[in-house]
mmCIF file of C-alpha atoms in Angstrom:
data_model
loop_
_atom_site.group_PDB
_atom_site.id
_atom_site.type_symbol
_atom_site.label_atom_id
_atom_site.label_comp_id
_atom_site.label_asym_id
_atom_site.label_seq_id
_atom_site.Cartn_x
_atom_site.Cartn_y
_atom_site.Cartn_z
ATOM 1 C CA MET A 1 -36.816 -72.751 -67.894
ATOM 2 C CA LEU A 2 -36.710 -69.256 -65.910
ATOM 3 C CA THR A 3 -36.579 -65.972 -66.898
ATOM 4 C CA LEU A 4 -33.905 -62.636 -66.761
ATOM 5 C CA PHE A 5 -36.787 -61.889 -64.490
ATOM 6 C CA ASN A 6 -36.790 -65.156 -62.141
ATOM 7 C CA TRP A 7 -33.410 -65.395 -61.735
ATOM 8 C CA ILE A 8 -32.893 -61.591 -60.711
ATOM 9 C CA ILE A 9 -35.268 -62.754 -58.040
ATOM 10 C CA VAL A 10 -33.802 -66.241 -56.981
ATOM 11 C CA LEU A 11 -30.193 -64.396 -56.661
ATOM 12 C CA ILE A 12 -31.387 -60.996 -54.254
ATOM 13 C CA VAL A 13 -33.093 -64.475 -51.973
ATOM 14 C CA ILE A 14 -29.504 -65.838 -52.103
ATOM 15 C CA LEU A 15 -28.227 -62.609 -50.950
ATOM 16 C CA ILE A 16 -31.118 -62.199 -48.605
ATOM 17 C CA TYR A 17 -30.681 -65.309 -46.678
ATOM 18 C CA GLY A 18 -26.681 -65.246 -47.161
ATOM 19 C CA LEU A 19 -26.933 -61.824 -45.618
ATOM 20 C CA GLY A 20 -28.894 -62.601 -42.941
ATOM 21 C CA GLU A 21 -26.744 -63.103 -39.828
ATOM 22 C CA TYR A 22 -25.176 -59.745 -40.729
ATOM 23 C CA ILE A 23 -28.201 -57.878 -41.401
ATOM 24 C CA SER A 24 -29.060 -58.091 -37.846
ATOM 25 C CA LEU A 25 -25.254 -56.170 -37.117
ATOM 26 C CA VAL A 26 -26.731 -53.241 -38.170
ATOM 27 C CA ASN A 27 -28.980 -51.068 -36.529
ATOM 28 C CA GLY A 28 -30.825 -48.226 -37.986
ATOM 29 C CA PHE A 29 -31.995 -44.344 -36.495
ATOM 30 C CA ASN A 30 -33.753 -41.605 -37.641
ATOM 31 C CA ILE A 31 -32.389 -37.986 -38.340
ATOM 32 C CA ASP A 32 -35.715 -35.205 -38.427
ATOM 33 C CA LEU A 33 -34.960 -33.096 -41.368
ATOM 34 C CA LYS A 34 -38.188 -30.646 -41.298
ATOM 35 C CA SER A 35 -37.204 -29.846 -37.420
ATOM 36 C CA PRO A 36 -33.838 -29.823 -36.947
ATOM 37 C CA LEU A 37 -32.029 -28.323 -33.534
ATOM 38 C CA LEU A 38 -29.979 -25.980 -34.557
ATOM 39 C CA LYS A 39 -26.955 -24.654 -32.713
ATOM 40 C CA THR A 40 -25.016 -21.709 -33.260
ATOM 41 C CA GLY A 41 -22.110 -19.722 -32.660
ATOM 42 C CA PRO A 42 -20.792 -16.019 -32.892
ATOM 43 C CA ASP A 43 -20.498 -14.736 -36.078
ATOM 44 C CA GLY A 44 -16.668 -15.500 -38.165
ATOM 45 C CA SER A 45 -15.736 -18.215 -34.659
ATOM 46 C CA SER A 46 -15.430 -21.016 -36.956
ATOM 47 C CA PHE A 47 -18.332 -22.518 -34.001
ATOM 48 C CA GLY A 48 -18.224 -26.192 -34.663
ATOM 49 C CA PHE A 49 -15.462 -26.708 -36.271
ATOM 50 C CA SER A 50 -14.691 -29.088 -33.101
ATOM 51 C CA LEU A 51 -17.383 -31.472 -31.022
ATOM 52 C CA LEU A 52 -17.857 -33.491 -28.541
ATOM 53 C CA GLY A 53 -20.927 -35.478 -26.812
ATOM 54 C CA TYR A 54 -21.109 -35.600 -22.757
ATOM 55 C CA THR A 55 -23.133 -35.662 -19.616
ATOM 56 C CA HIS A 56 -22.541 -33.010 -18.077
ATOM 57 C CA PHE A 57 -21.868 -33.249 -13.729
ATOM 58 C CA SER A 58 -25.692 -31.893 -14.044
ATOM 59 C CA GLY A 59 -27.257 -35.376 -15.919
ATOM 60 C CA GLN A 60 -27.032 -33.162 -18.631
ATOM 61 C CA LYS A 61 -26.581 -34.852 -21.991
ATOM 62 C CA GLY A 62 -25.502 -32.381 -24.475
ATOM 63 C CA VAL A 63 -22.406 -31.573 -26.857
ATOM 64 C CA VAL A 64 -19.807 -29.099 -26.091
ATOM 65 C CA ILE A 65 -18.568 -27.446 -29.277
ATOM 66 C CA GLY A 66 -15.230 -25.383 -30.062
ATOM 67 C CA SER A 67 -15.235 -22.755 -31.441
ATOM 68 C CA PRO A 68 -11.318 -21.655 -32.123
ATOM 69 C CA THR A 69 -11.606 -18.343 -34.146
ATOM 70 C CA GLU A 70 -14.235 -16.737 -31.838
ATOM 71 C CA GLY A 71 -12.801 -13.642 -30.701
ATOM 72 C CA ASN A 72 -8.965 -13.104 -29.853
ATOM 73 C CA ASN A 73 -8.216 -16.629 -29.008
ATOM 74 C CA GLY A 74 -10.857 -18.969 -29.606
ATOM 75 C CA GLY A 75 -14.081 -20.685 -27.554
ATOM 76 C CA LEU A 76 -15.754 -22.921 -26.118
ATOM 77 C CA PHE A 77 -19.609 -23.484 -25.631
ATOM 78 C CA TRP A 78 -21.663 -26.086 -23.451
ATOM 79 C CA CYS A 79 -24.809 -26.984 -25.903
ATOM 80 C CA PRO A 80 -27.662 -28.917 -23.662
ATOM 81 C CA LEU A 81 -29.323 -31.581 -25.564
ATOM 82 C CA LEU A 82 -32.421 -29.996 -26.120
ATOM 83 C CA ARG A 83 -31.946 -26.627 -25.803
ATOM 84 C CA SER A 84 -31.261 -24.387 -29.088
ATOM 85 C CA THR A 85 -28.865 -21.815 -26.474
ATOM 86 C CA CYS A 86 -25.265 -22.724 -25.699
ATOM 87 C CA SER A 87 -23.933 -21.328 -23.436
ATOM 88 C CA ARG A 88 -19.587 -19.921 -22.853
ATOM 89 C CA ILE A 89 -16.625 -22.412 -21.113
ATOM 90 C CA ASP A 90 -15.190 -19.402 -19.262
ATOM 91 C CA ILE A 91 -11.829 -19.634 -19.450
ATOM 92 C CA ASP A 92 -8.738 -16.541 -19.743
ATOM 93 C CA LEU A 93 -6.048 -17.673 -21.351
ATOM 94 C CA GLU A 94 -3.046 -14.989 -20.726
ATOM 95 C CA LYS A 95 -3.810 -15.953 -16.462
ATOM 96 C CA GLU A 96 -4.138 -19.473 -17.157
ATOM 97 C CA THR A 97 -0.814 -19.787 -19.488
ATOM 98 C CA HIS A 98 2.319 -17.883 -19.809
ATOM 99 C CA MET A 99 0.949 -16.298 -23.531
ATOM 100 C CA GLN A 100 2.739 -12.909 -23.910
ATOM 101 C CA PRO A 101 -0.011 -10.076 -23.432
ATOM 102 C CA GLY A 102 -0.846 -9.087 -27.311
ATOM 103 C CA LEU A 103 -0.506 -12.639 -29.029
ATOM 104 C CA ASN A 104 -3.899 -14.009 -30.453
ATOM 105 C CA GLY A 105 -4.367 -16.683 -32.432
ATOM 106 C CA ALA A 106 -4.519 -19.275 -30.333
ATOM 107 C CA LEU A 107 -7.056 -21.652 -30.930
ATOM 108 C CA LEU A 108 -8.862 -22.730 -28.157
ATOM 109 C CA GLY A 109 -11.339 -25.494 -28.974
ATOM 110 C CA TYR A 110 -9.144 -26.651 -32.389
ATOM 111 C CA SER A 111 -9.957 -30.273 -31.000
ATOM 112 C CA MET A 112 -11.285 -31.544 -27.830
ATOM 113 C CA SER A 113 -11.207 -35.318 -26.102
ATOM 114 C CA SER A 114 -13.234 -37.239 -23.580
ATOM 115 C CA ALA A 115 -12.640 -40.609 -21.922
ATOM 116 C CA PHE A 116 -15.997 -40.253 -20.615
ATOM 117 C CA ASN A 117 -18.539 -39.405 -23.052
ATOM 118 C CA ASN A 118 -20.808 -41.720 -21.948
ATOM 119 C CA SER A 119 -20.902 -40.366 -18.247
ATOM 120 C CA ARG A 120 -19.399 -37.399 -15.469
ATOM 121 C CA GLY A 121 -15.464 -36.845 -16.247
ATOM 122 C CA PRO A 122 -13.096 -33.989 -17.520
ATOM 123 C CA ILE A 123 -12.835 -32.911 -20.779
ATOM 124 C CA THR A 124 -9.743 -32.034 -22.576
ATOM 125 C CA VAL A 125 -9.369 -29.148 -24.832
ATOM 126 C CA CYS A 126 -7.071 -27.809 -26.900
ATOM 127 C CA ALA A 127 -5.477 -25.179 -28.404
ATOM 128 C CA PRO A 128 -2.545 -25.201 -31.092
ATOM 129 C CA ARG A 129 -1.532 -22.038 -31.226
ATOM 130 C CA LEU A 130 -1.178 -21.378 -27.465
ATOM 131 C CA SER A 131 2.333 -19.403 -27.062
ATOM 132 C CA TRP A 132 4.626 -19.014 -24.461
ATOM 133 C CA SER A 133 6.929 -16.411 -23.558
ATOM 134 C CA SER A 134 10.944 -16.837 -22.921
ATOM 135 C CA ALA A 135 13.293 -14.591 -22.560
ATOM 136 C CA ALA A 136 14.055 -13.151 -25.677
ATOM 137 C CA SER A 137 12.365 -16.091 -27.826
ATOM 138 C CA VAL A 138 8.119 -16.802 -28.122
ATOM 139 C CA TYR A 139 7.524 -20.612 -28.500
ATOM 140 C CA LEU A 140 4.396 -21.690 -29.839
ATOM 141 C CA PRO A 141 4.241 -25.348 -28.257
ATOM 142 C CA GLY A 142 0.648 -25.093 -28.081
ATOM 143 C CA GLY A 143 -1.599 -27.055 -25.283
ATOM 144 C CA CYS A 144 -4.856 -28.690 -23.663
ATOM 145 C CA PHE A 145 -6.482 -27.609 -20.615
ATOM 146 C CA GLU A 146 -8.247 -30.545 -18.590
ATOM 147 C CA PHE A 147 -11.756 -28.732 -17.692
ATOM 148 C CA ASN A 148 -13.304 -30.840 -14.687
ATOM 149 C CA GLU A 149 -16.540 -32.825 -15.314
ATOM 150 C CA ARG A 150 -18.295 -28.741 -14.042
ATOM 151 C CA LEU A 151 -16.371 -27.853 -17.383
ATOM 152 C CA GLU A 152 -14.292 -25.855 -14.973
ATOM 153 C CA GLU A 153 -11.154 -25.319 -13.241
ATOM 154 C CA PRO A 154 -8.965 -25.853 -16.236
ATOM 155 C CA GLN A 155 -5.781 -26.851 -15.841
ATOM 156 C CA LEU A 156 -2.898 -26.170 -18.240
ATOM 157 C CA ASN A 157 -1.349 -29.745 -19.436
ATOM 158 C CA PRO A 158 2.672 -28.825 -18.918
ATOM 159 C CA ALA A 159 4.347 -31.484 -21.311
ATOM 160 C CA PRO A 160 3.542 -29.707 -24.692
ATOM 161 C CA SER A 161 6.037 -26.639 -23.550
ATOM 162 C CA ALA A 162 7.958 -28.188 -21.709
ATOM 163 C CA ILE A 163 9.105 -30.239 -24.858
ATOM 164 C CA CYS A 164 8.766 -28.057 -27.602
ATOM 165 C CA LEU A 165 10.841 -25.729 -25.307
ATOM 166 C CA ASN A 166 13.933 -28.457 -25.188
ATOM 167 C CA VAL A 167 14.099 -29.014 -28.849
ATOM 168 C CA LYS A 168 17.687 -28.518 -29.305
ATOM 169 C CA ASP A 169 19.011 -25.059 -31.029
ATOM 170 C CA SER A 170 15.202 -24.191 -31.111
ATOM 171 C CA ASP A 171 16.866 -20.865 -29.525
ATOM 172 C CA LYS A 172 18.629 -20.037 -32.787
ATOM 173 C CA SER A 173 16.083 -21.359 -35.162
ATOM 174 C CA ILE A 174 12.282 -19.569 -34.877
ATOM 175 C CA ASP A 175 11.079 -22.464 -37.625
ATOM 176 C CA LEU A 176 12.247 -25.086 -34.318
ATOM 177 C CA ARG A 177 9.702 -22.748 -32.061
ATOM 178 C CA TYR A 178 6.184 -23.847 -33.603
ATOM 179 C CA CYS A 179 5.317 -27.460 -32.469
ATOM 180 C CA THR A 180 2.028 -27.108 -32.319
ATOM 181 C CA PHE A 181 0.688 -29.453 -29.559
ATOM 182 C CA GLY A 182 -3.201 -30.267 -29.785
ATOM 183 C CA ALA A 183 -3.829 -30.106 -33.459
ATOM 184 C CA SER A 184 -5.541 -33.709 -32.195
ATOM 185 C CA VAL A 185 -5.519 -35.061 -29.213
ATOM 186 C CA ASN A 186 -7.197 -39.234 -27.940
ATOM 187 C CA GLN A 187 -7.262 -40.319 -24.810
ATOM 188 C CA HIS A 188 -6.336 -43.688 -24.013
ATOM 189 C CA PRO A 189 -10.114 -45.147 -23.613
ATOM 190 C CA ASN A 190 -9.447 -47.637 -19.932
ATOM 191 C CA ARG A 191 -6.864 -45.130 -18.572
ATOM 192 C CA PRO A 192 -7.893 -41.232 -18.574
ATOM 193 C CA LYS A 193 -4.902 -40.233 -17.345
ATOM 194 C CA GLN A 194 -3.398 -41.051 -20.884
ATOM 195 C CA LEU A 195 -2.534 -38.555 -22.700
ATOM 196 C CA PHE A 196 -1.920 -38.211 -26.584
ATOM 197 C CA MET A 197 -1.060 -35.357 -28.210
ATOM 198 C CA GLY A 198 -0.440 -34.724 -32.254
ATOM 199 C CA GLY A 199 1.733 -32.013 -32.548
ATOM 200 C CA PRO A 200 2.454 -31.570 -36.273
ATOM 201 C CA HIS A 201 4.804 -28.521 -37.320
ATOM 202 C CA TYR A 202 7.591 -29.975 -34.138
ATOM 203 C CA TYR A 203 11.352 -29.891 -35.952
ATOM 204 C CA PHE A 204 10.438 -28.242 -39.055
ATOM 205 C CA GLU A 205 7.370 -29.570 -39.743
ATOM 206 C CA LYS A 206 8.336 -33.040 -39.792
ATOM 207 C CA GLY A 207 5.633 -33.771 -37.528
ATOM 208 C CA VAL A 208 5.232 -35.816 -33.834
ATOM 209 C CA GLY A 209 2.721 -37.699 -31.745
ATOM 210 C CA ALA A 210 3.392 -37.620 -27.876
ATOM 211 C CA SER A 211 2.373 -39.789 -25.301
ATOM 212 C CA VAL A 212 1.598 -38.233 -21.219
ATOM 213 C CA ASN A 213 0.427 -39.325 -18.026
ATOM 214 C CA THR A 214 -1.118 -36.143 -16.420
ATOM 215 C CA ASN A 215 -0.840 -38.339 -13.397
ATOM 216 C CA THR A 216 3.454 -38.376 -13.350
ATOM 217 C CA PHE A 217 4.211 -36.051 -16.248
ATOM 218 C CA GLU A 218 5.248 -39.389 -17.885
ATOM 219 C CA ARG A 219 5.867 -38.725 -21.303
ATOM 220 C CA VAL A 220 7.242 -39.534 -24.612
ATOM 221 C CA ILE A 221 7.144 -38.924 -27.893
ATOM 222 C CA THR A 222 7.086 -40.099 -31.610
ATOM 223 C CA SER A 223 10.911 -40.246 -33.240
ATOM 224 C CA VAL A 224 10.876 -37.368 -36.128
ATOM 225 C CA GLU A 225 14.285 -39.998 -37.680
ATOM 226 C CA ASP A 226 12.755 -40.923 -41.832
ATOM 227 C CA ILE A 227 10.520 -38.437 -41.332
ATOM 228 C CA PRO A 228 11.193 -35.692 -44.242
ATOM 229 C CA SER A 229 9.694 -31.809 -43.147
ATOM 230 C CA ASN A 230 6.254 -30.946 -43.917
ATOM 231 C CA THR A 231 5.388 -33.996 -42.979
ATOM 232 C CA LEU A 232 2.881 -32.426 -40.413
ATOM 233 C CA LEU A 233 2.623 -35.883 -38.540
ATOM 234 C CA GLY A 234 0.380 -35.460 -35.306
ATOM 235 C CA SER A 235 -2.484 -33.597 -38.046
ATOM 236 C CA SER A 236 -4.460 -36.530 -36.516
ATOM 237 C CA LEU A 237 -4.537 -39.293 -34.466
ATOM 238 C CA ASP A 238 -6.989 -42.489 -33.412
ATOM 239 C CA THR A 239 -5.915 -44.612 -29.972
ATOM 240 C CA THR A 240 -7.875 -48.606 -29.927
ATOM 241 C CA ASP A 241 -7.268 -51.201 -27.242
ATOM 242 C CA ARG A 242 -9.568 -53.700 -29.827
ATOM 243 C CA LEU A 243 -7.030 -53.867 -33.086
ATOM 244 C CA TYR A 244 -6.769 -57.058 -31.771
ATOM 245 C CA ALA A 245 -7.995 -60.049 -28.908
ATOM 246 C CA PRO A 246 -5.327 -60.376 -26.061
ATOM 247 C CA LEU A 247 -2.877 -62.253 -26.349
ATOM 248 C CA PRO A 248 -2.694 -65.960 -24.719
ATOM 249 C CA GLY A 249 -2.384 -65.948 -20.993
ATOM 250 C CA LEU A 250 -3.214 -61.653 -21.051
ATOM 251 C CA LYS A 251 -6.104 -59.932 -20.170
ATOM 252 C CA SER A 252 -5.320 -56.551 -21.123
ATOM 253 C CA HIS A 253 -5.129 -55.844 -25.244
ATOM 254 C CA GLU A 254 -2.797 -54.161 -26.568
ATOM 255 C CA LEU A 255 -3.506 -50.151 -26.775
ATOM 256 C CA TYR A 256 -1.772 -48.855 -30.418
ATOM 257 C CA VAL A 257 -1.414 -45.403 -31.715
ATOM 258 C CA ALA A 258 -2.377 -43.760 -35.480
ATOM 259 C CA TYR A 259 -0.653 -40.780 -36.164
ATOM 260 C CA GLY A 260 -1.774 -38.813 -39.390
ATOM 261 C CA GLY A 261 0.610 -36.456 -41.656
ATOM 262 C CA PRO A 262 -1.570 -35.084 -44.456
ATOM 263 C CA GLY A 263 1.459 -32.273 -45.265
ATOM 264 C CA VAL A 264 3.699 -33.208 -48.361
ATOM 265 C CA PRO A 265 7.467 -33.153 -47.598
ATOM 266 C CA SER A 266 9.803 -30.518 -49.585
ATOM 267 C CA SER A 267 12.213 -33.697 -49.909
ATOM 268 C CA ALA A 268 12.135 -37.443 -49.993
ATOM 269 C CA VAL A 269 13.678 -39.620 -47.671
ATOM 270 C CA ASN A 270 14.650 -43.165 -46.968
ATOM 271 C CA GLY A 271 11.157 -43.467 -45.094
ATOM 272 C CA PHE A 272 9.217 -43.793 -48.066
ATOM 273 C CA THR A 273 9.498 -47.212 -49.056
ATOM 274 C CA ASP A 274 8.847 -46.242 -52.670
ATOM 275 C CA LYS A 275 9.573 -43.316 -54.101
ATOM 276 C CA THR A 276 6.495 -42.585 -56.360
ATOM 277 C CA LYS A 277 3.987 -42.336 -53.718
ATOM 278 C CA PHE A 278 6.577 -39.673 -51.567
ATOM 279 C CA GLY A 279 4.017 -36.802 -51.330
ATOM 280 C CA THR A 280 0.805 -38.454 -50.855
ATOM 281 C CA GLY A 281 0.404 -38.682 -47.135
ATOM 282 C CA ILE A 282 1.360 -41.149 -44.409
ATOM 283 C CA VAL A 283 -0.147 -42.662 -41.509
ATOM 284 C CA LEU A 284 2.291 -44.785 -38.266
ATOM 285 C CA ILE A 285 0.878 -46.613 -36.365
ATOM 286 C CA PHE A 286 2.681 -47.671 -32.591
ATOM 287 C CA GLN A 287 2.134 -50.413 -30.497
ATOM 288 C CA SER A 288 1.821 -48.037 -26.929
ATOM 289 C CA ASN A 289 2.641 -50.201 -24.790
ATOM 290 C CA LYS A 290 6.080 -51.025 -26.751
ATOM 291 C CA GLN A 291 7.192 -47.731 -25.664
ATOM 292 C CA ASN A 292 8.554 -48.324 -21.671
ATOM 293 C CA GLY A 293 9.014 -44.663 -21.039
ATOM 294 C CA ARG A 294 11.634 -44.216 -24.065
ATOM 295 C CA ASN A 295 11.382 -41.124 -26.858
ATOM 296 C CA ASN A 296 12.613 -40.850 -30.188
ATOM 297 C CA ILE A 297 9.804 -44.522 -30.556
ATOM 298 C CA LYS A 298 9.484 -46.128 -33.908
ATOM 299 C CA PRO A 299 6.184 -46.644 -35.679
ATOM 300 C CA LEU A 300 4.707 -50.978 -36.162
ATOM 301 C CA MET A 301 3.386 -49.884 -39.465
ATOM 302 C CA ARG A 302 3.581 -47.561 -41.862
ATOM 303 C CA ILE A 303 1.323 -46.953 -44.643
ATOM 304 C CA GLU A 304 1.041 -44.857 -47.465
ATOM 305 C CA GLY A 305 -1.372 -42.409 -50.144
ATOM 306 C CA GLN A 306 -1.901 -43.224 -53.135
ATOM 307 C CA SER A 307 -1.657 -40.161 -54.952
ATOM 308 C CA PHE A 308 0.645 -36.926 -54.631
ATOM 309 C CA GLY A 309 -1.108 -34.019 -52.162
ATOM 310 C CA SER A 310 -4.131 -36.345 -51.448
ATOM 311 C CA ARG A 311 -3.734 -34.912 -47.424
ATOM 312 C CA PHE A 312 -3.717 -38.695 -47.201
ATOM 313 C CA GLY A 313 -3.888 -38.588 -43.374
ATOM 314 C CA HIS A 314 -6.017 -35.446 -42.847
ATOM 315 C CA SER A 315 -8.514 -37.747 -40.627
ATOM 316 C CA LEU A 316 -8.321 -41.280 -39.366
ATOM 317 C CA ILE A 317 -10.219 -43.423 -37.085
ATOM 318 C CA PHE A 318 -9.586 -47.616 -35.738
ATOM 319 C CA LEU A 319 -12.194 -49.488 -37.071
ATOM 320 C CA ASP A 320 -12.801 -53.438 -36.520
ATOM 321 C CA ILE A 321 -14.703 -54.845 -39.155
ATOM 322 C CA ASN A 322 -14.502 -58.685 -38.624
ATOM 323 C CA GLY A 323 -15.466 -57.827 -34.614
ATOM 324 C CA ASP A 324 -12.483 -60.309 -33.434
ATOM 325 C CA GLY A 325 -11.168 -57.459 -31.312
#
């Protein structure tokens, strides 16, 4: 008769052989806990709030680090991988934009993205509180800049201001002048000029997601219908073309975009399938190629959180767990 100890040994052997095909798929790496390379920034700068692994034009590998509360409007730093020192990436926001002098707090470096993490190419860096003066009104459309492969010559994307300044009745309500595009940003994995941005304070803080072609400046935004105020949709986002395998007869993968709305709405609307889940946060998933150049696109899927005030959707990432994409 097998003892309890023998049964435990048998069970372990079965588990090892049964999971062998999965164990072979797992890779590991070591972390040096005794002598790490420490990257530091100015005091009170929120250095490290965002970061992105990057290959510089010179061939150096390193990290671009955002410091959204550094100075008056935030800052960026380039930190080579094997050095402890970092260098500042220069940008004059007042020169590059229509910011009203004296208005501070643009939060440059709040989010960033690149489709060229493992090769040389441009990088997009956002400032969600970037302001814009129009007549007697001040808007906060937010904005994103594209830096070249040398991390120089920033170019402001005009889409956020064009969207925010054209919100109906924004000249009559200050709450309609806050959009904060660039609170989240991502790019098409295979089309670097296709940019996705989240604007969580758009239209009474309902929030919105925007898709922008940086070549043609064609833009598409998500619908605010059935989204309660203070949902903050667009606080996070992610894109993938590996969610499903290509359909029969098609070579390209479908692109999906997810936007997180972690806010606590002020009132329920019909969009919540279960009123007991009101205030739990939401994630909306869109199929990008179904947009066809239209505005106010509707989600393909809506996922709701489980507990009130949990900030479900604060951050998100697509995963293809079974590898069928």
